[in-house]
Short mmCIF file of C-alpha atoms and ligand atoms in Angstrom, two decimals:
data_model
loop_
_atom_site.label_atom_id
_atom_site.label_comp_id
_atom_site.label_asym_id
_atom_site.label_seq_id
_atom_site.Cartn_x
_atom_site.Cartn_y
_atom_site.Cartn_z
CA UNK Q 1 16.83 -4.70 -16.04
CA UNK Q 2 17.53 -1.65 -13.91
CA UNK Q 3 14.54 0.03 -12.14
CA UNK Q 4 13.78 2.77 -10.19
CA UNK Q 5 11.49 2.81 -6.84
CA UNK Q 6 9.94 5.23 -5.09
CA UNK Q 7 8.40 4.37 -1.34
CA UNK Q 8 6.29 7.27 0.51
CA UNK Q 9 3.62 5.00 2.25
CA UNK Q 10 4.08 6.46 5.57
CA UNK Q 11 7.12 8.40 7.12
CA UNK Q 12 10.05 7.41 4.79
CA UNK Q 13 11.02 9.05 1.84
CA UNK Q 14 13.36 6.29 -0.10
CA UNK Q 15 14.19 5.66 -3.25
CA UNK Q 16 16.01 2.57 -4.27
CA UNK Q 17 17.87 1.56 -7.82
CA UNK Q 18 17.88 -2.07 -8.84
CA UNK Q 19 20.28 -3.77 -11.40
CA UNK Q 20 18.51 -6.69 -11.44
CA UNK Q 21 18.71 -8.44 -8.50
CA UNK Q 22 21.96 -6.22 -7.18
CA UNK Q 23 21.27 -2.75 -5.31
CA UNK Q 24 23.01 0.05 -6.72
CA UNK Q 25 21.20 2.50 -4.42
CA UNK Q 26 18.88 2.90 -1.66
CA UNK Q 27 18.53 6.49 0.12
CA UNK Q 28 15.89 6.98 2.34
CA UNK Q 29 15.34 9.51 4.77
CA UNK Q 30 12.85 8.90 7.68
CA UNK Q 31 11.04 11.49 8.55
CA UNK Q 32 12.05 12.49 12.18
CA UNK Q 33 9.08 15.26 12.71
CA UNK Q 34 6.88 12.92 13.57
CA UNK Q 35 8.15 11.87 16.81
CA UNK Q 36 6.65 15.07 19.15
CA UNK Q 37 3.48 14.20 17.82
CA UNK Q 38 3.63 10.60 19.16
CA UNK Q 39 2.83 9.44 15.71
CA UNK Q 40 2.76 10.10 12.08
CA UNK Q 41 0.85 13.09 10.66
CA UNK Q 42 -0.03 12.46 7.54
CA UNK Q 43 -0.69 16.01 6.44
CA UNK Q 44 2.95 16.83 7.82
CA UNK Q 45 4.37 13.53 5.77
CA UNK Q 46 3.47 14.21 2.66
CA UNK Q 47 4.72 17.84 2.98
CA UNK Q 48 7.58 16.39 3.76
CA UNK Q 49 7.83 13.61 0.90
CA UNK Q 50 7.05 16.80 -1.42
CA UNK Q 51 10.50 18.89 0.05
CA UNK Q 52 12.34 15.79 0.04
CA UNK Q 53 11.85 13.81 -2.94
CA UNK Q 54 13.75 15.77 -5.89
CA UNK Q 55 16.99 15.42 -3.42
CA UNK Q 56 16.61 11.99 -2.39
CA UNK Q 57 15.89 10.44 -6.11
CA UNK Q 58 18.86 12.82 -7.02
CA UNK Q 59 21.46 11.40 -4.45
CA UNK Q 60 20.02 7.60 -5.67
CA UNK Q 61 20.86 8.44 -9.16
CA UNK Q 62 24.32 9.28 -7.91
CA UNK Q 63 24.69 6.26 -6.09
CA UNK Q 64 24.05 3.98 -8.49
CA UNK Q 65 25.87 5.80 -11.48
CA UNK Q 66 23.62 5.68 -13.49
CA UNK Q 67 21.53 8.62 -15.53
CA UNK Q 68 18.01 8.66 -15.74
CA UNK Q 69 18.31 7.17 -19.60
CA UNK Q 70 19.87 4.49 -18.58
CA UNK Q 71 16.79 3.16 -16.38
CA UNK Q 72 14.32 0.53 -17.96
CA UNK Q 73 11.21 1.99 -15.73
CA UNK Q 74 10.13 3.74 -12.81
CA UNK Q 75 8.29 2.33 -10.25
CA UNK Q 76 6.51 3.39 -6.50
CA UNK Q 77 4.53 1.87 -3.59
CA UNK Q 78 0.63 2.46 -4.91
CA UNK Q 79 -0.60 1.20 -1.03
CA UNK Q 80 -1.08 0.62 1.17
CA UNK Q 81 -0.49 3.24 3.46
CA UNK Q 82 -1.74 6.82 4.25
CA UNK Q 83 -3.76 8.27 0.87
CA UNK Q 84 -1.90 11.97 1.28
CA UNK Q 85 2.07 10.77 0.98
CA UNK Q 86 0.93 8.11 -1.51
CA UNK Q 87 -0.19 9.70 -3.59
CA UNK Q 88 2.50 12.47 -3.73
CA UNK Q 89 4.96 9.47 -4.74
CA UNK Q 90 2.66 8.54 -7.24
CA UNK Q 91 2.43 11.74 -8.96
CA UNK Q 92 6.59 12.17 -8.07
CA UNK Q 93 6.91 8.89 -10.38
CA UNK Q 94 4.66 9.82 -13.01
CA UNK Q 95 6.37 12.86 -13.83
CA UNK Q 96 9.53 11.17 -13.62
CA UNK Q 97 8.82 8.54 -15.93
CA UNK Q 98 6.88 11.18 -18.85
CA UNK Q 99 9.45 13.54 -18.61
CA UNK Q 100 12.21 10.73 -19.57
CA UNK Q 101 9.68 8.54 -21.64
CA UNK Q 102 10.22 5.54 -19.30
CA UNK Q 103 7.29 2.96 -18.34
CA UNK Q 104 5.19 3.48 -14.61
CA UNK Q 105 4.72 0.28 -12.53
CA UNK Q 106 2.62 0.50 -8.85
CA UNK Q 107 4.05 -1.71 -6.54
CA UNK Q 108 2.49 -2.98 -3.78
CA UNK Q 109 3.99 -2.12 -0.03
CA UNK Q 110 3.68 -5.43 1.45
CA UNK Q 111 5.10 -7.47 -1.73
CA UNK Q 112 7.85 -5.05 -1.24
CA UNK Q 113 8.50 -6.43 1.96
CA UNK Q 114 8.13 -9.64 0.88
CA UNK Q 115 10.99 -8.86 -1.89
CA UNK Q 116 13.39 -7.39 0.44
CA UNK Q 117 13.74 -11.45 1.81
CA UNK Q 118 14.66 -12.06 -1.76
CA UNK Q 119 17.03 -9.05 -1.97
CA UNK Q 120 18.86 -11.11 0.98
CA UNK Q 121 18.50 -14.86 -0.30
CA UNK Q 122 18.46 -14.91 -4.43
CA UNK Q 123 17.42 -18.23 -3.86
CA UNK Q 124 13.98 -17.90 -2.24
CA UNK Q 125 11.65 -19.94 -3.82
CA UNK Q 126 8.01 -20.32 -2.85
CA UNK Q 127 6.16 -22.74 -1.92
CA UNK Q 128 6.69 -21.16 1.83
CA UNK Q 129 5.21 -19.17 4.66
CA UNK Q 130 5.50 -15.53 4.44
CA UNK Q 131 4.91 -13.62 8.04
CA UNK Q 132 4.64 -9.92 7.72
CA UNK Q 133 5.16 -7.54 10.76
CA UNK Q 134 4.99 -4.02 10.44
CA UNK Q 135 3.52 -1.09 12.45
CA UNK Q 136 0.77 -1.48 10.09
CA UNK Q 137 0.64 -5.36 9.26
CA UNK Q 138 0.84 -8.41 10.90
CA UNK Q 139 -0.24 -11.45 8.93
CA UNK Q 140 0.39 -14.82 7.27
CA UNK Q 141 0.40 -15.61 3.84
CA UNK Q 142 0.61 -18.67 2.09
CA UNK Q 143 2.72 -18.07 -0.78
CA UNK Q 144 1.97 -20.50 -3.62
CA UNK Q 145 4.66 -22.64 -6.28
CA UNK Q 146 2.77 -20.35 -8.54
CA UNK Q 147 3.75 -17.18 -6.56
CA UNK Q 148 0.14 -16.30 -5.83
CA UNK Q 149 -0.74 -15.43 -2.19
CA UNK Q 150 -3.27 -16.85 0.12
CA UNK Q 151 -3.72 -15.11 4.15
CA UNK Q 152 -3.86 -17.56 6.22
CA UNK Q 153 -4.13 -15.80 9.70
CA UNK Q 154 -4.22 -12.27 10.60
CA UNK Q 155 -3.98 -9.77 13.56
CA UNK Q 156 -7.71 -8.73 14.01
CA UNK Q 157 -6.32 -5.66 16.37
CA UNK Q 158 -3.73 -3.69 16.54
CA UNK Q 159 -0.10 -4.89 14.44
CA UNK Q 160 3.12 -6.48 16.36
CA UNK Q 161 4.74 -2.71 15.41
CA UNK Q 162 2.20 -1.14 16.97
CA UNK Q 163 2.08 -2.73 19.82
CA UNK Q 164 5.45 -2.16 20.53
CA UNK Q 165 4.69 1.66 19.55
CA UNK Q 166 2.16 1.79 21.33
CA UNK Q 167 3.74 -0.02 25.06
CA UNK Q 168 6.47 2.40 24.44
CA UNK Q 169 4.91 5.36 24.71
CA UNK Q 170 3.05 4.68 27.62
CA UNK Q 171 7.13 3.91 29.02
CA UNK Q 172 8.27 7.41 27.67
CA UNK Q 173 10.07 6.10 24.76
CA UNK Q 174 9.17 8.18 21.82
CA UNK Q 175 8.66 7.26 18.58
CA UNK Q 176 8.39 4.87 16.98
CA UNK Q 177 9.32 2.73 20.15
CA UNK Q 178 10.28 -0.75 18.80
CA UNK Q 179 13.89 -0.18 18.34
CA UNK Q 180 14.58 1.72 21.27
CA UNK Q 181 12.20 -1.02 23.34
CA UNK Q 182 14.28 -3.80 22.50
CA UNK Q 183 17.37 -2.12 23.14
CA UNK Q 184 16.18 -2.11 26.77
CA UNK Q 185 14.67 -5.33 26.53
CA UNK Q 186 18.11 -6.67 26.94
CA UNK Q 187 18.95 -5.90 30.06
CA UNK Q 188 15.87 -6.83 31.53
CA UNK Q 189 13.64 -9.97 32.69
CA UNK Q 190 11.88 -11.29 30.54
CA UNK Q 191 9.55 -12.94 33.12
CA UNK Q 192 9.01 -10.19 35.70
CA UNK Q 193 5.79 -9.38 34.43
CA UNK Q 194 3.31 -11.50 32.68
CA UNK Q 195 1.87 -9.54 29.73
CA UNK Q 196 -0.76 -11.06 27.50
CA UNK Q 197 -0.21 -13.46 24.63
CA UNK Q 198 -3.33 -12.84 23.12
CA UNK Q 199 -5.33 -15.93 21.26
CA UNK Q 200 -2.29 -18.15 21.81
CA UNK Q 201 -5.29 -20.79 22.98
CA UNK Q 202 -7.17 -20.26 19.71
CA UNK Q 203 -6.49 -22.55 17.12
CA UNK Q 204 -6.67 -20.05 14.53
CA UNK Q 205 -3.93 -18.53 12.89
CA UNK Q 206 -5.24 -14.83 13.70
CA UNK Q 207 -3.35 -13.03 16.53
CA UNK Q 208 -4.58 -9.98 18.66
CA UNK Q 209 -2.14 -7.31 20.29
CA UNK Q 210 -4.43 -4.93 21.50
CA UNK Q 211 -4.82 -6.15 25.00
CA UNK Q 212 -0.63 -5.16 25.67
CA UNK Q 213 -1.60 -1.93 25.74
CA UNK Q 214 -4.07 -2.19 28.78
CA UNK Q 215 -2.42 -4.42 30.21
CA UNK Q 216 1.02 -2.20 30.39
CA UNK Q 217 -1.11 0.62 31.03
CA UNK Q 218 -2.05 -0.86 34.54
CA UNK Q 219 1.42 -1.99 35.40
CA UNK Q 220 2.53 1.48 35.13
CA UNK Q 221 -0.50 2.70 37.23
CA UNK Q 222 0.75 0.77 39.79
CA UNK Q 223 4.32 1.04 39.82
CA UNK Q 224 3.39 4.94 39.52
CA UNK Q 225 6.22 7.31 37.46
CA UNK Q 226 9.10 6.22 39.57
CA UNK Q 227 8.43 2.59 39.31
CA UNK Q 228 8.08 2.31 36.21
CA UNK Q 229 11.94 4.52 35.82
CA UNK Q 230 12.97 1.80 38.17
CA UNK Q 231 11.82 -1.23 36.32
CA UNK Q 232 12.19 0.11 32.86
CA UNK Q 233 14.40 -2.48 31.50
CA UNK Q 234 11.84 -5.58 32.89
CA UNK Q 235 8.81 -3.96 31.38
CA UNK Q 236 10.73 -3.60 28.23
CA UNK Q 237 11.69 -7.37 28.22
CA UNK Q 238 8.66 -8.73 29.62
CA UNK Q 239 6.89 -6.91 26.80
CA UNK Q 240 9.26 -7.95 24.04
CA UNK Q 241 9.17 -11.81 25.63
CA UNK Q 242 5.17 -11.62 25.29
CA UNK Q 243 4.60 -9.65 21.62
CA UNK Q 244 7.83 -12.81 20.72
CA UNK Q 245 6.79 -15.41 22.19
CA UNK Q 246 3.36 -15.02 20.78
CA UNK Q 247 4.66 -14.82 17.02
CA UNK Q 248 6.75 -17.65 17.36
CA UNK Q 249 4.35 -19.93 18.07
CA UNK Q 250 1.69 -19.12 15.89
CA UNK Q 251 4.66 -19.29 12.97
CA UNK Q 252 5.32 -22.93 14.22
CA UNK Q 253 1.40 -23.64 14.23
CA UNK Q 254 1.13 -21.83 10.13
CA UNK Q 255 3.97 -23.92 9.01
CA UNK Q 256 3.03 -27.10 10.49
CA UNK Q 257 -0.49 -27.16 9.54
CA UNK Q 258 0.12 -26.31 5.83
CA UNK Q 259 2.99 -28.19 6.25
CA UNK Q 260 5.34 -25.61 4.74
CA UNK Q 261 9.25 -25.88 4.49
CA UNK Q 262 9.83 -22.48 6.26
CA UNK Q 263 9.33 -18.91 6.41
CA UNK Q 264 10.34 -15.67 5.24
CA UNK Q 265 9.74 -12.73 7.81
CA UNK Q 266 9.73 -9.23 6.71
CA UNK Q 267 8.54 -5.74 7.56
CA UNK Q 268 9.64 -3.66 10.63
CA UNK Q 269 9.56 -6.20 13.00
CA UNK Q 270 11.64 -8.43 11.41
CA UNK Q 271 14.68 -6.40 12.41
CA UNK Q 272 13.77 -7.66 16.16
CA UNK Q 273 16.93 -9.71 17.41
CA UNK Q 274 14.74 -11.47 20.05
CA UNK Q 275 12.09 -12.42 17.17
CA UNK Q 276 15.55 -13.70 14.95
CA UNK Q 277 16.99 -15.72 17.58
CA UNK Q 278 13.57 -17.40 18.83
CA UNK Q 279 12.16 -18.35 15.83
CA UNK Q 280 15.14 -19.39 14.19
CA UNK Q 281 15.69 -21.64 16.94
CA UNK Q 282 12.04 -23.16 16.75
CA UNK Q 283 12.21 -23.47 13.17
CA UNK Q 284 15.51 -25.13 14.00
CA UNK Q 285 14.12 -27.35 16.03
CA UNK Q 286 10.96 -28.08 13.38
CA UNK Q 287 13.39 -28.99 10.45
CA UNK Q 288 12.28 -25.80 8.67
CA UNK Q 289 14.17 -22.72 7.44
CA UNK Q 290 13.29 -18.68 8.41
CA UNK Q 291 14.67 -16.11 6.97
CA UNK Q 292 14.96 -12.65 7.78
CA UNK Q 293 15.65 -9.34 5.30
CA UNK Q 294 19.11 -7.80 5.84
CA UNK Q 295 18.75 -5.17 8.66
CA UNK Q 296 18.97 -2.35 6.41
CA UNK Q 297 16.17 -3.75 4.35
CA UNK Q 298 13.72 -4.92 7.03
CA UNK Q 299 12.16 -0.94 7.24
CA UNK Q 300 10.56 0.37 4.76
CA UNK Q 301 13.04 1.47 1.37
CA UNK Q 302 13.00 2.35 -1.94
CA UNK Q 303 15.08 -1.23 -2.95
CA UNK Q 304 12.36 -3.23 -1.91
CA UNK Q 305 9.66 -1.59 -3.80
CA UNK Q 306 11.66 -2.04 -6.84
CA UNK Q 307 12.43 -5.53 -6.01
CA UNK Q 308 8.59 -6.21 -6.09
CA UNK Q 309 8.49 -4.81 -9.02
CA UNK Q 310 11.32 -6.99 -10.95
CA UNK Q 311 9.35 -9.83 -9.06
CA UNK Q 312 6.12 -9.25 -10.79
CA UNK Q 313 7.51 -8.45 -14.44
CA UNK Q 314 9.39 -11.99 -13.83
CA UNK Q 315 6.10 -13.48 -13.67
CA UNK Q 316 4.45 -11.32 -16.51
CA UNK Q 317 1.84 -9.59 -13.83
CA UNK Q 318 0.37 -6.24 -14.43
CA UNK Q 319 1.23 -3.35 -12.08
CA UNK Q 320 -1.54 -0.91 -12.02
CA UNK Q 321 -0.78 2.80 -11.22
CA UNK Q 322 -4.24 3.25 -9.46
CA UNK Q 323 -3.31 4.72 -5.56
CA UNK Q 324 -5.09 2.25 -2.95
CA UNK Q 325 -4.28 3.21 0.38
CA UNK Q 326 -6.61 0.01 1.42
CA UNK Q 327 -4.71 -2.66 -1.14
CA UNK Q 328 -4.10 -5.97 0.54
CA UNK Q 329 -1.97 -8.85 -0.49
CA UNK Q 330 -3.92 -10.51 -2.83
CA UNK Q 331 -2.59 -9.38 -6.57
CA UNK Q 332 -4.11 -12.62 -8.39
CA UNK Q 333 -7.49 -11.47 -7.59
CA UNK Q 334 -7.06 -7.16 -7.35
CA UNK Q 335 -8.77 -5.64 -10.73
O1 KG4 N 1 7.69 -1.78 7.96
P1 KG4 N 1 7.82 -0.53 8.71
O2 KG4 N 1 9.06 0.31 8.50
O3 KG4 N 1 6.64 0.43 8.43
C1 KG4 N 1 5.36 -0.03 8.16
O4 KG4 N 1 5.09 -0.40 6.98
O5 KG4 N 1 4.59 -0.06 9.14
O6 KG4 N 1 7.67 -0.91 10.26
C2 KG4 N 1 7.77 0.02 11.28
C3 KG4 N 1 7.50 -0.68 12.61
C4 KG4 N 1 7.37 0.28 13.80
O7 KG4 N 1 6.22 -0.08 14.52
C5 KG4 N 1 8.65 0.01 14.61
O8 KG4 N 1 8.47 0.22 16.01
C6 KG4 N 1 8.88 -1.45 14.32
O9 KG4 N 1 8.58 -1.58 12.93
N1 KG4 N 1 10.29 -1.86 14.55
C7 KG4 N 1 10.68 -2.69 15.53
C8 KG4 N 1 12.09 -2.81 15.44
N2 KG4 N 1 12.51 -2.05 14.38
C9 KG4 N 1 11.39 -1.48 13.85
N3 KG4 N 1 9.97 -3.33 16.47
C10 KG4 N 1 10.65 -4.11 17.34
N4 KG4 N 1 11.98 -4.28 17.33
C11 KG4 N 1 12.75 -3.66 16.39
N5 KG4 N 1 14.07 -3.83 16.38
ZN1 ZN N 2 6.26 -1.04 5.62
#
């Protein structure tokens, strides 16, 4: 079966082209305007997802060698995300899909995510612990033998991405900061500062990042400007150590309570090489398996969305077209 996706939830245009299980294409082009602004704008997004998306679904088609007749279906994220750049993909793949007399699936982002684990490992088979971090997401789901998903634990603040975002900026590190944070992170301490690890004491399975940004917020008030040049590469690991540290163990506390044989991670995050090598070596040390999206798939891309797609047409699901920039992951009870 060989599918098309579109993804426009945020600040990537991508489209990705699926033969099956095998990529044959995924072009994406993120969406570098944002980064004066400090954050995505979504008016300015889905301008740009408008100017963009002929060219980048061209260069896919391309890619994969294939012509538009050849496809089975067309597919794009439906949410969620921002409304404005949603719903330009959505009315991108509609027309697409009339104009060649192909079928229209809406995917949903964060099963997209979830698929770009299964992009990586064919083999993934649930029962298993699925831990999404994103800029916009950070949450665990329960994914059932019967593929249906259950949260289990949830940030109730601000996401792991974000909180990354958001340190870095108050560092000077553009946007977003995540990448660029850990890059420094390396070279740094990881225990010069002690930032919070919020409701590590909880029992719970939610999770809370807001109070990083405060807390960094005073450590550079009192290191003032030059300080903070100075000790750029210690904030950066102390920070990275804390937002880690924090995920880690709550992933060892999901998986042992529901007694789960491992753990796919996936979103934005999940590219994190600190996050990889800490939790791999917990779940090591637990007897369990985790298992990470190829690097190139861990952002958000056109492959994945398709993947979801294929996922849910294995398992003889609907895929509504409706846009929901609020949709969660819950597809065995959404109408
Ligand atoms: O999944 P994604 O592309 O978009 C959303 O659906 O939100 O995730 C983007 C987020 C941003 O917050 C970015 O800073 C973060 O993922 N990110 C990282 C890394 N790569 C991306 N955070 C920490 N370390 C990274 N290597
Ligand atoms: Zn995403």
């Amino acid at each position: 079966m060989k599918i098309l996706g579109i993804e426009t939830s945020c600040d990537e245009t991508a489209c990705g082209i699926l033969d099956g299980w095998t990529v044959l294409a995924n072009v994406l082009h993120t969406q570098e305007v944002h980064a004066e602004f400090g954050g995505v704008v979504p008016e300015i997004a889905s301008r740009e997802h408008l100017r963009l998306l002929p060219g980048i679904v061209r260069q896919a088609l391309e890619e994969s060698g294939l012509q538009i007749d050849d496809l089975d279906g067309i597919c794009f994220t439906r949410g969620p995300g921002l409304a404005g750049p949603l719903l330009v993909g959505a009315s991108f793949a509609r027309a697409l899909a009339l104009e060649a007399g192909l079928p229209l699936w809406g995917v949903n982002h964060l099963e997209g995510h979830l698929a770009a684990v299964r992009l990586t490992f064919p083999d993934l088979a649930p029962p298993f612990l699925c831990l999404t971090v994103s800029g916009g997401h950070t949450e665990f789901t329960l994914v059932g033998a019967d593929g249906s998903f259950t949260e289990l634990g949830a940030t109730r603040d601000d996401a792991a991405g974000e909180a990354f975002d958001k340190a870095g900026k108050l560092l000077g590190l553009g946007y977003p900061a995540g990448p660029v944070l850990s890059r420094h992170a390396k070279a740094g301490d990881r225990a010069a500062f002690a930032f919070p690890r919020g409701l590590l004491q909880d029992p719970g399975l939610d999770l809370s990042f807001s109070g990083m940004k405060t807390s960094v917020l005073r450590e550079c008030q009192k290191l003032k400007p030059e300080g903070v040049r100075e000790r750029r590469d210690d904030l950066c690991a102390s920070i990275e150590e804390a937002i880690v540290d924090t995920l880690v163990e709550k992933t060892a506390r999901a998986l042992e309570r529901h007694d789960l044989p491992g753990v796919a991670v996936c979103g934005g995050v999940s590219a994190n090489g600190r996050l990889r090598e800490k939790l791999a070596a917990r779940c090591e040390r637990m007897g369990a398996w985790a298992r990470f999206p190829d690097l190139a798939l861990c952002t958000d891309n056109g492959a994945m969305i398709a993947a979801a797609c294929l996922a849910a047409l294995e398992r003889g699901r609907d895929l509504p077209v409706a846009v929901d920039p609020r949709l969660s992951l819950s597809p065995q009870i959404e109408s």
